[in-house]
mmCIF file of C-alpha atoms in Angstrom:
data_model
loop_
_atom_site.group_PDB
_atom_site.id
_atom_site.type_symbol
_atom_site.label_atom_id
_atom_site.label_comp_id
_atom_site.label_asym_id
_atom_site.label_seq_id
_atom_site.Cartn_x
_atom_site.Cartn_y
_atom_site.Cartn_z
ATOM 1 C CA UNK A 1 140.730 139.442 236.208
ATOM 2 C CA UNK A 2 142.290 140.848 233.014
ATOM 3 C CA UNK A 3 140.301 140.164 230.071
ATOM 4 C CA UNK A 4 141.405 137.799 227.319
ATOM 5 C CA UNK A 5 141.456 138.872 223.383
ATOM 6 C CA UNK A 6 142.343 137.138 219.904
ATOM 7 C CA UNK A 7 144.482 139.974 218.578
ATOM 8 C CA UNK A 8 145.381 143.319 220.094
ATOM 9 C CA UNK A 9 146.173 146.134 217.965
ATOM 10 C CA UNK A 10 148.302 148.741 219.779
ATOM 11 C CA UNK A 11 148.494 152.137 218.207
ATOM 12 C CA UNK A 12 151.014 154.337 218.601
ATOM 13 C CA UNK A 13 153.276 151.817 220.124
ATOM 14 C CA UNK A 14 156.388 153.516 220.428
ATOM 15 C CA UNK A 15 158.723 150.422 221.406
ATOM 16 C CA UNK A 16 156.369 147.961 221.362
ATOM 17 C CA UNK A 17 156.404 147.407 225.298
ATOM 18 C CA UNK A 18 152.561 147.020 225.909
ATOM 19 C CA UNK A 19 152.284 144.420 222.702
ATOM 20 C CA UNK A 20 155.104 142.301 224.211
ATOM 21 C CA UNK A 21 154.103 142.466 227.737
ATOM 22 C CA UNK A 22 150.479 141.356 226.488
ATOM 23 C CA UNK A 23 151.566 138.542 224.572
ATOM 24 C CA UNK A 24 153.800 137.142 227.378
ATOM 25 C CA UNK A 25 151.254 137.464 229.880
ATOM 26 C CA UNK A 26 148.842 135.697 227.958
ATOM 27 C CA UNK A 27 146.538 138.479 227.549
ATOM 28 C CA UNK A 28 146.159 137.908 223.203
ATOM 29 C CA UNK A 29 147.429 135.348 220.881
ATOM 30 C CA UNK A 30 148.336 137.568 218.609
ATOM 31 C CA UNK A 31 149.655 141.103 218.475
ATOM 32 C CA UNK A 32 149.960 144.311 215.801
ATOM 33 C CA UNK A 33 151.777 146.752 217.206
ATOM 34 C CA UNK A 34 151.316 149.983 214.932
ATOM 35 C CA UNK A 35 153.394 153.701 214.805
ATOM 36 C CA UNK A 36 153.512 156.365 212.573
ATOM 37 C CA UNK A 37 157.106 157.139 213.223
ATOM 38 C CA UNK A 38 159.735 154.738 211.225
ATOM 39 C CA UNK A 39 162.543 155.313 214.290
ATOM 40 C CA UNK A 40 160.687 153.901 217.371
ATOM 41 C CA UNK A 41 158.765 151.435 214.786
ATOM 42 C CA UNK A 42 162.370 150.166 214.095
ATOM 43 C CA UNK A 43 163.602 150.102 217.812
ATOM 44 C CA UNK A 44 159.779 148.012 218.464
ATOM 45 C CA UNK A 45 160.788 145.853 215.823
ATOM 46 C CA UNK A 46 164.110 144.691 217.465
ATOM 47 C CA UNK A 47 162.391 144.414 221.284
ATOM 48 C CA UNK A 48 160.086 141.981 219.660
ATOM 49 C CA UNK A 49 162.935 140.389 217.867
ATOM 50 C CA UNK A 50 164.632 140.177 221.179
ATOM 51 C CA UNK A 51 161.740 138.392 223.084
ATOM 52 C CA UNK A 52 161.522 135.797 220.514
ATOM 53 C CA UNK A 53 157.680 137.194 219.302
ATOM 54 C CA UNK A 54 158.444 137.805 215.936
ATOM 55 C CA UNK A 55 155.887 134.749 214.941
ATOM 56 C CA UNK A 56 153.513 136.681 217.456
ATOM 57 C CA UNK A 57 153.514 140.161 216.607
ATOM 58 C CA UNK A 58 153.703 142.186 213.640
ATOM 59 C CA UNK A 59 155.051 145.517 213.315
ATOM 60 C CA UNK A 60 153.515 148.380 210.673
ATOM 61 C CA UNK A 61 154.283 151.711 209.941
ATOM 62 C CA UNK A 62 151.324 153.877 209.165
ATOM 63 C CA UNK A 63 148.803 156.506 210.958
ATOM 64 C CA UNK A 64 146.146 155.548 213.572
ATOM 65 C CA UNK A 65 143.851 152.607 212.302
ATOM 66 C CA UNK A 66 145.164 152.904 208.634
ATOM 67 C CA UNK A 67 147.834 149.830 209.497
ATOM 68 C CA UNK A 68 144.838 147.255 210.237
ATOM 69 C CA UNK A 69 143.080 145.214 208.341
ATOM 70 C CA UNK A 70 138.775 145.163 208.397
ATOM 71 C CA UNK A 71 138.028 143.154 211.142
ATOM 72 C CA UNK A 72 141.314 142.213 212.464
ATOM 73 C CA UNK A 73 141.845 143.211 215.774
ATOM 74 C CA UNK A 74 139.487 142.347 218.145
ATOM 75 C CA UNK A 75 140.787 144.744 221.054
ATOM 76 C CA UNK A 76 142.114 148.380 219.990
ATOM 77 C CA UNK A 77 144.759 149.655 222.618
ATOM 78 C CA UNK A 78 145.341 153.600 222.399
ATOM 79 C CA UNK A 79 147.147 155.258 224.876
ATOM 80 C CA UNK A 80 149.817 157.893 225.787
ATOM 81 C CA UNK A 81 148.039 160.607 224.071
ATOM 82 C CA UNK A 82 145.248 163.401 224.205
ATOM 83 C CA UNK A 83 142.147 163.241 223.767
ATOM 84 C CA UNK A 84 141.673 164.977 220.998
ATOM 85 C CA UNK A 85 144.435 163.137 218.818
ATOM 86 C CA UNK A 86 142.826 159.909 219.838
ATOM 87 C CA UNK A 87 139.551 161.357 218.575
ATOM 88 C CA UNK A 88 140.878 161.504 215.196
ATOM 89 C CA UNK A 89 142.438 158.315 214.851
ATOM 90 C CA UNK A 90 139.305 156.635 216.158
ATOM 91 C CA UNK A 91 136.582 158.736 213.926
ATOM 92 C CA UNK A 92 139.069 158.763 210.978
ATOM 93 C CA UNK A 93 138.766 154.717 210.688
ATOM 94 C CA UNK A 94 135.695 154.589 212.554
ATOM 95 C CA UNK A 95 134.091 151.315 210.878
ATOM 96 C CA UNK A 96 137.373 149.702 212.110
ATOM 97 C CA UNK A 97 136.938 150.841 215.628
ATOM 98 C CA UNK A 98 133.273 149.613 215.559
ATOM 99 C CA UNK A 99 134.337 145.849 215.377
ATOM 100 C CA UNK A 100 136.571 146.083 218.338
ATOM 101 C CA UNK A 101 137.080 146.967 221.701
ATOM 102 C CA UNK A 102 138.454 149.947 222.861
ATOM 103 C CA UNK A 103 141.041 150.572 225.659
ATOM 104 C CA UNK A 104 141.784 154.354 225.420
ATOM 105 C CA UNK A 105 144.046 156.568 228.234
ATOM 106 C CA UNK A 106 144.173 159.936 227.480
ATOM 107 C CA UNK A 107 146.878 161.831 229.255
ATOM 108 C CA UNK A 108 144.276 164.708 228.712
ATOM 109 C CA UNK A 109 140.607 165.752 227.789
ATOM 110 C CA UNK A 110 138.875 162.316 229.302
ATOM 111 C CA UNK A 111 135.673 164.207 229.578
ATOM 112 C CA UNK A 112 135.941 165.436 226.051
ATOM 113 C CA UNK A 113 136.702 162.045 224.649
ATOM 114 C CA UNK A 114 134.014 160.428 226.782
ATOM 115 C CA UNK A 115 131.169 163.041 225.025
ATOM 116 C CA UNK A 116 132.664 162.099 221.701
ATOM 117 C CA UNK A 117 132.452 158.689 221.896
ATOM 118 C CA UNK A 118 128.813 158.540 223.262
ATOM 119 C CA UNK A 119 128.089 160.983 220.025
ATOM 120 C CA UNK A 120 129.250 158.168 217.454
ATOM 121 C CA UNK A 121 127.217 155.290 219.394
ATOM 122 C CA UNK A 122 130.533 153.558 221.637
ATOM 123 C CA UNK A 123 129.369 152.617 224.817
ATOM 124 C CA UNK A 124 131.585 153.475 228.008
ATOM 125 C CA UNK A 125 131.306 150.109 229.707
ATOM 126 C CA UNK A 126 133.957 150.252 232.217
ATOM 127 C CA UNK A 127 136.773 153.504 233.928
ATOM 128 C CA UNK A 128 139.639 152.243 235.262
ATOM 129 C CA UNK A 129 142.205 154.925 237.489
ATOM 130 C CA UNK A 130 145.669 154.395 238.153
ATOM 131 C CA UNK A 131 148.818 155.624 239.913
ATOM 132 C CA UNK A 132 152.372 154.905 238.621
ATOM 133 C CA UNK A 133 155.422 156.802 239.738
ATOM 134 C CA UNK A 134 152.913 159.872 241.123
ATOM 135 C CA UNK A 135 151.190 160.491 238.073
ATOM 136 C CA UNK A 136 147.411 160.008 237.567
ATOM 137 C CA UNK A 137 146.125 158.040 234.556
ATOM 138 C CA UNK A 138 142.618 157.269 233.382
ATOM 139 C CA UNK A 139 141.983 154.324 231.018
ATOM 140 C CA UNK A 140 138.303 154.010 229.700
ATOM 141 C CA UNK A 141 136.611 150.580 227.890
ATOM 142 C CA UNK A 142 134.219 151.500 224.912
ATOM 143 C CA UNK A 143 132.859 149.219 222.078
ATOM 144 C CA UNK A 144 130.280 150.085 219.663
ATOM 145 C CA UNK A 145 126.489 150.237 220.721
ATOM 146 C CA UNK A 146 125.048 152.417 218.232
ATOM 147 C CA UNK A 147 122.331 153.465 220.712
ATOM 148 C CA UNK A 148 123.618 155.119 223.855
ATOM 149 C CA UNK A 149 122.235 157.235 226.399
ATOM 150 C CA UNK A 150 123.474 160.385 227.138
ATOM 151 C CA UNK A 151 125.136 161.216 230.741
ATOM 152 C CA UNK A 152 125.006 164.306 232.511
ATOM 153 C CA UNK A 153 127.380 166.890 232.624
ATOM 154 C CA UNK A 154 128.529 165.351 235.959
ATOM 155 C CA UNK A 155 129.402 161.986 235.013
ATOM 156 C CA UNK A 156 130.756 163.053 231.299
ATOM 157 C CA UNK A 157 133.668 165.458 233.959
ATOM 158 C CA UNK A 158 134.206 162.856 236.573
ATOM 159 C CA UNK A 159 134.032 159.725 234.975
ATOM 160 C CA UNK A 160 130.246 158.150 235.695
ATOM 161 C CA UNK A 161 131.929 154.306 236.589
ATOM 162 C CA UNK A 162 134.785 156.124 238.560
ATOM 163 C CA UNK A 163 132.730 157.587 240.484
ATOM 164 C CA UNK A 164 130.775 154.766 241.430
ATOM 165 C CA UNK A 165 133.642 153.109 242.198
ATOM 166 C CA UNK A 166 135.351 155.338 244.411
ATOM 167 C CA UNK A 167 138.796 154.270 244.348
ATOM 168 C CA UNK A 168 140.712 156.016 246.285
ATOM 169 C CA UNK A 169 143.337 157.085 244.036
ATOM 170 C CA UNK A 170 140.766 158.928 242.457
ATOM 171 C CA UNK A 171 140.148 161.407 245.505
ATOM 172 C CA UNK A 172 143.927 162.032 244.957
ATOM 173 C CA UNK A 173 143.125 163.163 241.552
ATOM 174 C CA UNK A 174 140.375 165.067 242.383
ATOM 175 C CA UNK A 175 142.236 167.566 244.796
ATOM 176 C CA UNK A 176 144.422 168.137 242.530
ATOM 177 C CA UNK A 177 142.327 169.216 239.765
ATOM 178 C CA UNK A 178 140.340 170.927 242.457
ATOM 179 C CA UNK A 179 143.510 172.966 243.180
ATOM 180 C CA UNK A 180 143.688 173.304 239.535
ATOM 181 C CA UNK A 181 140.269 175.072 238.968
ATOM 182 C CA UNK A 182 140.877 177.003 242.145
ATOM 183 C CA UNK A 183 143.890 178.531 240.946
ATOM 184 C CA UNK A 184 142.927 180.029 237.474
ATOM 185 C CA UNK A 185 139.250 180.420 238.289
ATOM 186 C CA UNK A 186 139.890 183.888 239.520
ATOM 187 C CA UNK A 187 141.382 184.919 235.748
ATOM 188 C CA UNK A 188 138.375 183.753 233.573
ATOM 189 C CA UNK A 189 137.292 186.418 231.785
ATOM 190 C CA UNK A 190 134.220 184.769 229.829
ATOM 191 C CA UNK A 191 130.662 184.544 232.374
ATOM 192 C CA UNK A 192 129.867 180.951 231.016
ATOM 193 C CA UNK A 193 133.656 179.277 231.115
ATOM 194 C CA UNK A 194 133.874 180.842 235.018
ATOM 195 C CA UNK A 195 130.260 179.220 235.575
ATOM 196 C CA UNK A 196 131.464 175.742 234.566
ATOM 197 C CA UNK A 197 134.480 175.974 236.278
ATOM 198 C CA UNK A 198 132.806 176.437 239.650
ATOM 199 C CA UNK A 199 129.954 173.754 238.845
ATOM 200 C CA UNK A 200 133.342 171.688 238.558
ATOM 201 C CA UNK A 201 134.384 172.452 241.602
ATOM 202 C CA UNK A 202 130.971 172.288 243.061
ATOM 203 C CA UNK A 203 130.886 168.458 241.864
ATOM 204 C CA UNK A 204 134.647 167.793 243.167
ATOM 205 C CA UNK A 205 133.563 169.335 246.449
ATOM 206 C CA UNK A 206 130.598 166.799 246.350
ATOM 207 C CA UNK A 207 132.569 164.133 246.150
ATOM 208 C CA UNK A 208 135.369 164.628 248.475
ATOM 209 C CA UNK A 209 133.096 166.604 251.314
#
């Protein structure tokens, strides 16, 4: 069942879809849907408009977490972006992103992002996997712990609750970064990047038998 939240703060919102789809569904009472960029902030501003949620959601310009107020938002959406770029918006307002929940897809660098939030104290509680239109997209759930143990190399590439899972669109995933590895493995040039790259395919191998 999808979980229920006072106010959702959606950064990087582009149009504002996910903030209007949330409130409609019932998902939050209350919405902020946030973007740097003053042209799709604009076109967000007139979807809302449209669906009658102007009394619902409120629209700011303004990087990352900078838009929200202490305390505000009790889930933090982030998605449609790298790793690393979500990184900085979460470690650059960090005390912000303690006092919510996080719902983070990176298009990229999930194991990267996974590392770096266990290093500030956030908690990986729950991996979720999807398939839309062919594409593969990972969506992790994180809140602050302040005291969280380390996984292994393993679980930080795979995804520790994905794997436990085993959902089968994950297996899909998994051959194809296994092709991945397998194709440039053969051009790495530094001893410890090659080594890594076949424990990665060692684990993928592992999984899929």
């Amino acid at each position: 069942m999808p979980f229920i939240t006072g106010v959702l703060a959606d950064i990087g919102t582009d149009h504002g879809y996910l903030a209007i789809e949330a409130v409609k569904a019932g998902l939050c009472t209350r919405a902020v849907a946030c973007d740097i960029r003053p042209g799709p902030l604009d076109v967000a501003r007139a979807n809302i408009a449209a669906a009658g949620l102007e009394h619902a959601i409120d629209a700011r310009l303004g990087d990352g977490l900078a838009p929200l107020l202490p305390g505000e938002a009790d889930t933090i959406v982030v998605a449609g972006m790298g790793g690393m770029m979500m990184k900085k918006i979460i470690f650059s307002e960090i005390v912000k992103a303690m006092e919510a929940r996080l719902v983070l897809q990176p298009q990229h660098d999930a194991e990267m992002l996974r590392r770096s939030l266990h290093s500030k104290g956030f908690e990986i509680f729950e991996e979720k996997f999807v398939m839309d239109d062919g594409r593969f997209y990972v969506i992790l759930v994180a809140s602050f712990k302040g005291d969280v143990a380390a996984w292994n190399d393993r679980e930080y590439f795979l995804g520790k609750h994905l794997e436990a899972a085993g959902i089968p669109g994950w297996r899909c995933y998994l051959r194809q970064e296994r092709n991945k590895i397998a194709a440039y493995i053969g051009s790495i040039k530094v001893e410890n990047e090659k080594n890594l790259a076949e424990r990665r395919l060692g684990w993928i191998s592992e999984v899929l038998g």
